[in-house]
């Protein structure tokens, strides 16, 4: 094979692969609803951005209605997020969100109920390195849940 044919084939292969590479580099969009004064919510948003997500925040006075509309009424925390059709309630680690998006279960989303110490956003110096054993749960569309990831 002569060099010009090889060059054309390589160029064609690169052109065909380019959209896949461009898609792989597009950050996943996350929308977050939180109260304007919640510092741990801001820390969770930073964790998500540092993990490569494109995060948009909405400051609201009451996150309850958003939580209920997202199917997370029984799994309350201080913020609710939406990502690719799933709800994320509370301080769920970015790694769990990525796993959710890879596995694509038929579910409402993930929740880290309460505000567990040591979870992203609840892990700053003001918490003195304390950690609370907790579970991130997969919430089904009927409101039930099962452990998605345990943190001990």
PDB file of C-alpha atoms in Angstrom:
ATOM      1  CA  UNK A   1       0.000   0.000   0.000  1.00  0.00           C
ATOM      2  CA  UNK A   2       1.421   3.374  -0.899  1.00  0.00           C
ATOM      3  CA  UNK A   3       1.720   6.218   1.585  1.00  0.00           C
ATOM      4  CA  UNK A   4      -1.099   8.354   0.146  1.00  0.00           C
ATOM      5  CA  UNK A   5      -3.605   5.466   0.405  1.00  0.00           C
ATOM      6  CA  UNK A   6      -2.511   4.821   3.992  1.00  0.00           C
ATOM      7  CA  UNK A   7      -2.813   8.527   4.783  1.00  0.00           C
ATOM      8  CA  UNK A   8      -6.339   8.614   3.317  1.00  0.00           C
ATOM      9  CA  UNK A   9      -7.363   5.553   5.345  1.00  0.00           C
ATOM     10  CA  UNK A  10      -5.972   7.027   8.546  1.00  0.00           C
ATOM     11  CA  UNK A  11      -7.742  10.322   7.859  1.00  0.00           C
ATOM     12  CA  UNK A  12     -11.018   8.479   7.210  1.00  0.00           C
ATOM     13  CA  UNK A  13     -10.635   6.442  10.407  1.00  0.00           C
ATOM     14  CA  UNK A  14      -9.899   9.603  12.403  1.00  0.00           C
ATOM     15  CA  UNK A  15     -12.941  11.354  10.923  1.00  0.00           C
ATOM     16  CA  UNK A  16     -15.196   8.423  11.786  1.00  0.00           C
ATOM     17  CA  UNK A  17     -13.899   8.257  15.356  1.00  0.00           C
ATOM     18  CA  UNK A  18     -13.988  12.008  16.020  1.00  0.00           C
ATOM     19  CA  UNK A  19     -17.684  12.168  17.008  1.00  0.00           C
ATOM     20  CA  UNK A  20     -17.165   9.409  19.579  1.00  0.00           C
ATOM     21  CA  UNK A  21     -14.245  11.261  21.120  1.00  0.00           C
ATOM     22  CA  UNK A  22     -16.180  14.536  21.140  1.00  0.00           C
ATOM     23  CA  UNK A  23     -19.139  12.861  22.857  1.00  0.00           C
ATOM     24  CA  UNK A  24     -16.923  11.215  25.446  1.00  0.00           C
ATOM     25  CA  UNK A  25     -15.502  14.588  26.406  1.00  0.00           C
ATOM     26  CA  UNK A  26     -18.843  16.375  26.782  1.00  0.00           C
ATOM     27  CA  UNK A  27     -19.505  16.831  30.509  1.00  0.00           C
ATOM     28  CA  UNK A  28     -22.730  15.374  31.864  1.00  0.00           C
ATOM     29  CA  UNK A  29     -25.155  18.138  32.869  1.00  0.00           C
ATOM     30  CA  UNK A  30     -26.457  18.233  36.429  1.00  0.00           C
ATOM     31  CA  UNK A  31     -29.114  20.663  37.687  1.00  0.00           C
ATOM     32  CA  UNK A  32     -29.208  21.290  41.438  1.00  0.00           C
ATOM     33  CA  UNK A  33     -31.926  22.905  43.557  1.00  0.00           C
ATOM     34  CA  UNK A  34     -30.743  24.129  46.949  1.00  0.00           C
ATOM     35  CA  UNK A  35     -31.321  26.908  49.439  1.00  0.00           C
ATOM     36  CA  UNK A  36     -29.135  29.994  48.947  1.00  0.00           C
ATOM     37  CA  UNK A  37     -27.343  29.748  52.292  1.00  0.00           C
ATOM     38  CA  UNK A  38     -26.434  26.049  52.389  1.00  0.00           C
ATOM     39  CA  UNK A  39     -22.643  25.704  52.510  1.00  0.00           C
ATOM     40  CA  UNK A  40     -22.589  21.909  52.348  1.00  0.00           C
ATOM     41  CA  UNK A  41     -24.671  22.057  49.151  1.00  0.00           C
ATOM     42  CA  UNK A  42     -22.065  24.357  47.618  1.00  0.00           C
ATOM     43  CA  UNK A  43     -19.352  21.906  48.678  1.00  0.00           C
ATOM     44  CA  UNK A  44     -21.259  19.041  46.994  1.00  0.00           C
ATOM     45  CA  UNK A  45     -21.619  21.133  43.822  1.00  0.00           C
ATOM     46  CA  UNK A  46     -17.844  21.719  43.892  1.00  0.00           C
ATOM     47  CA  UNK A  47     -17.280  17.956  44.317  1.00  0.00           C
ATOM     48  CA  UNK A  48     -19.446  17.272  41.261  1.00  0.00           C
ATOM     49  CA  UNK A  49     -17.700  19.948  39.176  1.00  0.00           C
ATOM     50  CA  UNK A  50     -14.275  18.681  40.264  1.00  0.00           C
ATOM     51  CA  UNK A  51     -15.442  15.228  39.119  1.00  0.00           C
ATOM     52  CA  UNK A  52     -16.147  16.521  35.608  1.00  0.00           C
ATOM     53  CA  UNK A  53     -19.873  17.259  35.731  1.00  0.00           C
ATOM     54  CA  UNK A  54     -21.315  20.500  34.310  1.00  0.00           C
ATOM     55  CA  UNK A  55     -23.430  21.779  37.198  1.00  0.00           C
ATOM     56  CA  UNK A  56     -26.115  24.469  37.132  1.00  0.00           C
ATOM     57  CA  UNK A  57     -27.590  25.566  40.456  1.00  0.00           C
ATOM     58  CA  UNK A  58     -30.998  27.033  41.289  1.00  0.00           C
ATOM     59  CA  UNK A  59     -31.424  28.750  44.639  1.00  0.00           C
ATOM     60  CA  UNK A  60     -34.905  28.211  46.086  1.00  0.00           C
ATOM     61  CA  UNK A  61     -36.372  28.898  49.506  1.00  0.00           C
ATOM     62  CA  UNK A  62     -37.965  25.451  49.873  1.00  0.00           C
ATOM     63  CA  UNK A  63     -36.559  22.289  48.284  1.00  0.00           C
ATOM     64  CA  UNK A  64     -39.486  20.150  49.520  1.00  0.00           C
ATOM     65  CA  UNK A  65     -41.716  20.520  46.450  1.00  0.00           C
ATOM     66  CA  UNK A  66     -38.807  19.713  44.139  1.00  0.00           C
ATOM     67  CA  UNK A  67     -37.921  16.651  46.220  1.00  0.00           C
ATOM     68  CA  UNK A  68     -41.540  15.427  46.128  1.00  0.00           C
ATOM     69  CA  UNK A  69     -41.838  15.968  42.365  1.00  0.00           C
ATOM     70  CA  UNK A  70     -38.615  14.006  41.883  1.00  0.00           C
ATOM     71  CA  UNK A  71     -40.004  10.997  43.785  1.00  0.00           C
ATOM     72  CA  UNK A  72     -37.656  11.527  46.729  1.00  0.00           C
ATOM     73  CA  UNK A  73     -40.129  12.680  49.398  1.00  0.00           C
ATOM     74  CA  UNK A  74     -39.054   9.987  51.884  1.00  0.00           C
ATOM     75  CA  UNK A  75     -35.308  10.432  51.324  1.00  0.00           C
ATOM     76  CA  UNK A  76     -34.810  14.065  52.270  1.00  0.00           C
ATOM     77  CA  UNK A  77     -31.541  15.903  52.390  1.00  0.00           C
ATOM     78  CA  UNK A  78     -30.628  19.509  51.744  1.00  0.00           C
ATOM     79  CA  UNK A  79     -30.530  19.540  47.935  1.00  0.00           C
ATOM     80  CA  UNK A  80     -32.050  17.735  44.963  1.00  0.00           C
ATOM     81  CA  UNK A  81     -30.405  17.290  41.582  1.00  0.00           C
ATOM     82  CA  UNK A  82     -31.442  16.009  38.176  1.00  0.00           C
ATOM     83  CA  UNK A  83     -29.112  14.211  35.778  1.00  0.00           C
ATOM     84  CA  UNK A  84     -30.134  12.445  32.572  1.00  0.00           C
ATOM     85  CA  UNK A  85     -33.658  11.730  33.807  1.00  0.00           C
ATOM     86  CA  UNK A  86     -32.631  10.599  37.300  1.00  0.00           C
ATOM     87  CA  UNK A  87     -33.083  12.397  40.614  1.00  0.00           C
ATOM     88  CA  UNK A  88     -30.116  12.660  42.965  1.00  0.00           C
ATOM     89  CA  UNK A  89     -31.075  13.494  46.543  1.00  0.00           C
ATOM     90  CA  UNK A  90     -28.422  14.697  48.936  1.00  0.00           C
ATOM     91  CA  UNK A  91     -24.718  14.048  49.245  1.00  0.00           C
ATOM     92  CA  UNK A  92     -24.355  11.209  46.729  1.00  0.00           C
ATOM     93  CA  UNK A  93     -20.736  10.738  45.562  1.00  0.00           C
ATOM     94  CA  UNK A  94     -19.949  11.493  41.923  1.00  0.00           C
ATOM     95  CA  UNK A  95     -18.693   7.916  41.506  1.00  0.00           C
ATOM     96  CA  UNK A  96     -22.156   6.592  42.395  1.00  0.00           C
ATOM     97  CA  UNK A  97     -23.789   8.990  39.926  1.00  0.00           C
ATOM     98  CA  UNK A  98     -21.402   7.786  37.198  1.00  0.00           C
ATOM     99  CA  UNK A  99     -22.214   4.154  38.038  1.00  0.00           C
ATOM    100  CA  UNK A 100     -25.950   4.952  37.880  1.00  0.00           C
ATOM    101  CA  UNK A 101     -25.500   6.485  34.431  1.00  0.00           C
ATOM    102  CA  UNK A 102     -23.533   3.450  33.224  1.00  0.00           C
ATOM    103  CA  UNK A 103     -25.947   0.850  34.582  1.00  0.00           C
ATOM    104  CA  UNK A 104     -29.104   2.821  33.647  1.00  0.00           C
ATOM    105  CA  UNK A 105     -31.533   1.032  35.990  1.00  0.00           C
ATOM    106  CA  UNK A 106     -35.276   1.608  35.719  1.00  0.00           C
ATOM    107  CA  UNK A 107     -35.448   3.832  38.808  1.00  0.00           C
ATOM    108  CA  UNK A 108     -36.245   7.320  40.061  1.00  0.00           C
ATOM    109  CA  UNK A 109     -32.648   7.897  41.145  1.00  0.00           C
ATOM    110  CA  UNK A 110     -30.209   7.810  44.047  1.00  0.00           C
ATOM    111  CA  UNK A 111     -30.396   9.243  47.544  1.00  0.00           C
ATOM    112  CA  UNK A 112     -28.072   9.722  50.491  1.00  0.00           C
ATOM    113  CA  UNK A 113     -30.793  10.438  53.070  1.00  0.00           C
ATOM    114  CA  UNK A 114     -30.011  12.934  55.782  1.00  0.00           C
ATOM    115  CA  UNK A 115     -26.635  14.590  55.784  1.00  0.00           C
ATOM    116  CA  UNK A 116     -24.110  11.824  56.521  1.00  0.00           C
ATOM    117  CA  UNK A 117     -20.762  13.023  57.826  1.00  0.00           C
ATOM    118  CA  UNK A 118     -17.900  12.125  55.509  1.00  0.00           C
ATOM    119  CA  UNK A 119     -20.017  12.177  52.354  1.00  0.00           C
ATOM    120  CA  UNK A 120     -19.122  14.701  49.609  1.00  0.00           C
ATOM    121  CA  UNK A 121     -20.006  18.155  50.883  1.00  0.00           C
ATOM    122  CA  UNK A 122     -20.086  16.906  54.470  1.00  0.00           C
ATOM    123  CA  UNK A 123     -16.369  16.175  54.550  1.00  0.00           C
ATOM    124  CA  UNK A 124     -14.794  19.592  55.063  1.00  0.00           C
ATOM    125  CA  UNK A 125     -12.379  20.529  57.847  1.00  0.00           C
ATOM    126  CA  UNK A 126     -15.241  21.781  60.019  1.00  0.00           C
ATOM    127  CA  UNK A 127     -16.344  18.131  60.423  1.00  0.00           C
ATOM    128  CA  UNK A 128     -12.999  17.072  61.900  1.00  0.00           C
ATOM    129  CA  UNK A 129     -12.630  13.979  59.738  1.00  0.00           C
ATOM    130  CA  UNK A 130     -15.710  12.367  61.289  1.00  0.00           C
ATOM    131  CA  UNK A 131     -17.598   9.834  59.177  1.00  0.00           C
ATOM    132  CA  UNK A 132     -21.039   8.351  59.632  1.00  0.00           C
ATOM    133  CA  UNK A 133     -21.645   4.878  58.193  1.00  0.00           C
ATOM    134  CA  UNK A 134     -24.420   5.298  55.639  1.00  0.00           C
ATOM    135  CA  UNK A 135     -25.959   3.911  52.480  1.00  0.00           C
ATOM    136  CA  UNK A 136     -26.629   5.463  49.123  1.00  0.00           C
ATOM    137  CA  UNK A 137     -29.933   3.950  48.047  1.00  0.00           C
ATOM    138  CA  UNK A 138     -31.435   3.316  44.635  1.00  0.00           C
ATOM    139  CA  UNK A 139     -34.997   4.636  44.762  1.00  0.00           C
ATOM    140  CA  UNK A 140     -37.505   2.893  42.516  1.00  0.00           C
ATOM    141  CA  UNK A 141     -40.355   4.683  40.770  1.00  0.00           C
ATOM    142  CA  UNK A 142     -42.843   3.511  43.412  1.00  0.00           C
ATOM    143  CA  UNK A 143     -40.782   5.068  46.221  1.00  0.00           C
ATOM    144  CA  UNK A 144     -39.166   1.882  47.524  1.00  0.00           C
ATOM    145  CA  UNK A 145     -35.414   1.567  47.844  1.00  0.00           C
ATOM    146  CA  UNK A 146     -32.494  -0.817  48.108  1.00  0.00           C
ATOM    147  CA  UNK A 147     -28.837  -0.285  48.942  1.00  0.00           C
ATOM    148  CA  UNK A 148     -26.864   0.877  45.912  1.00  0.00           C
ATOM    149  CA  UNK A 149     -23.575   1.493  47.751  1.00  0.00           C
ATOM    150  CA  UNK A 150     -22.715   1.086  51.436  1.00  0.00           C
ATOM    151  CA  UNK A 151     -20.171   3.352  53.125  1.00  0.00           C
ATOM    152  CA  UNK A 152     -18.735   1.971  56.367  1.00  0.00           C
TER     153      UNK A 152
END
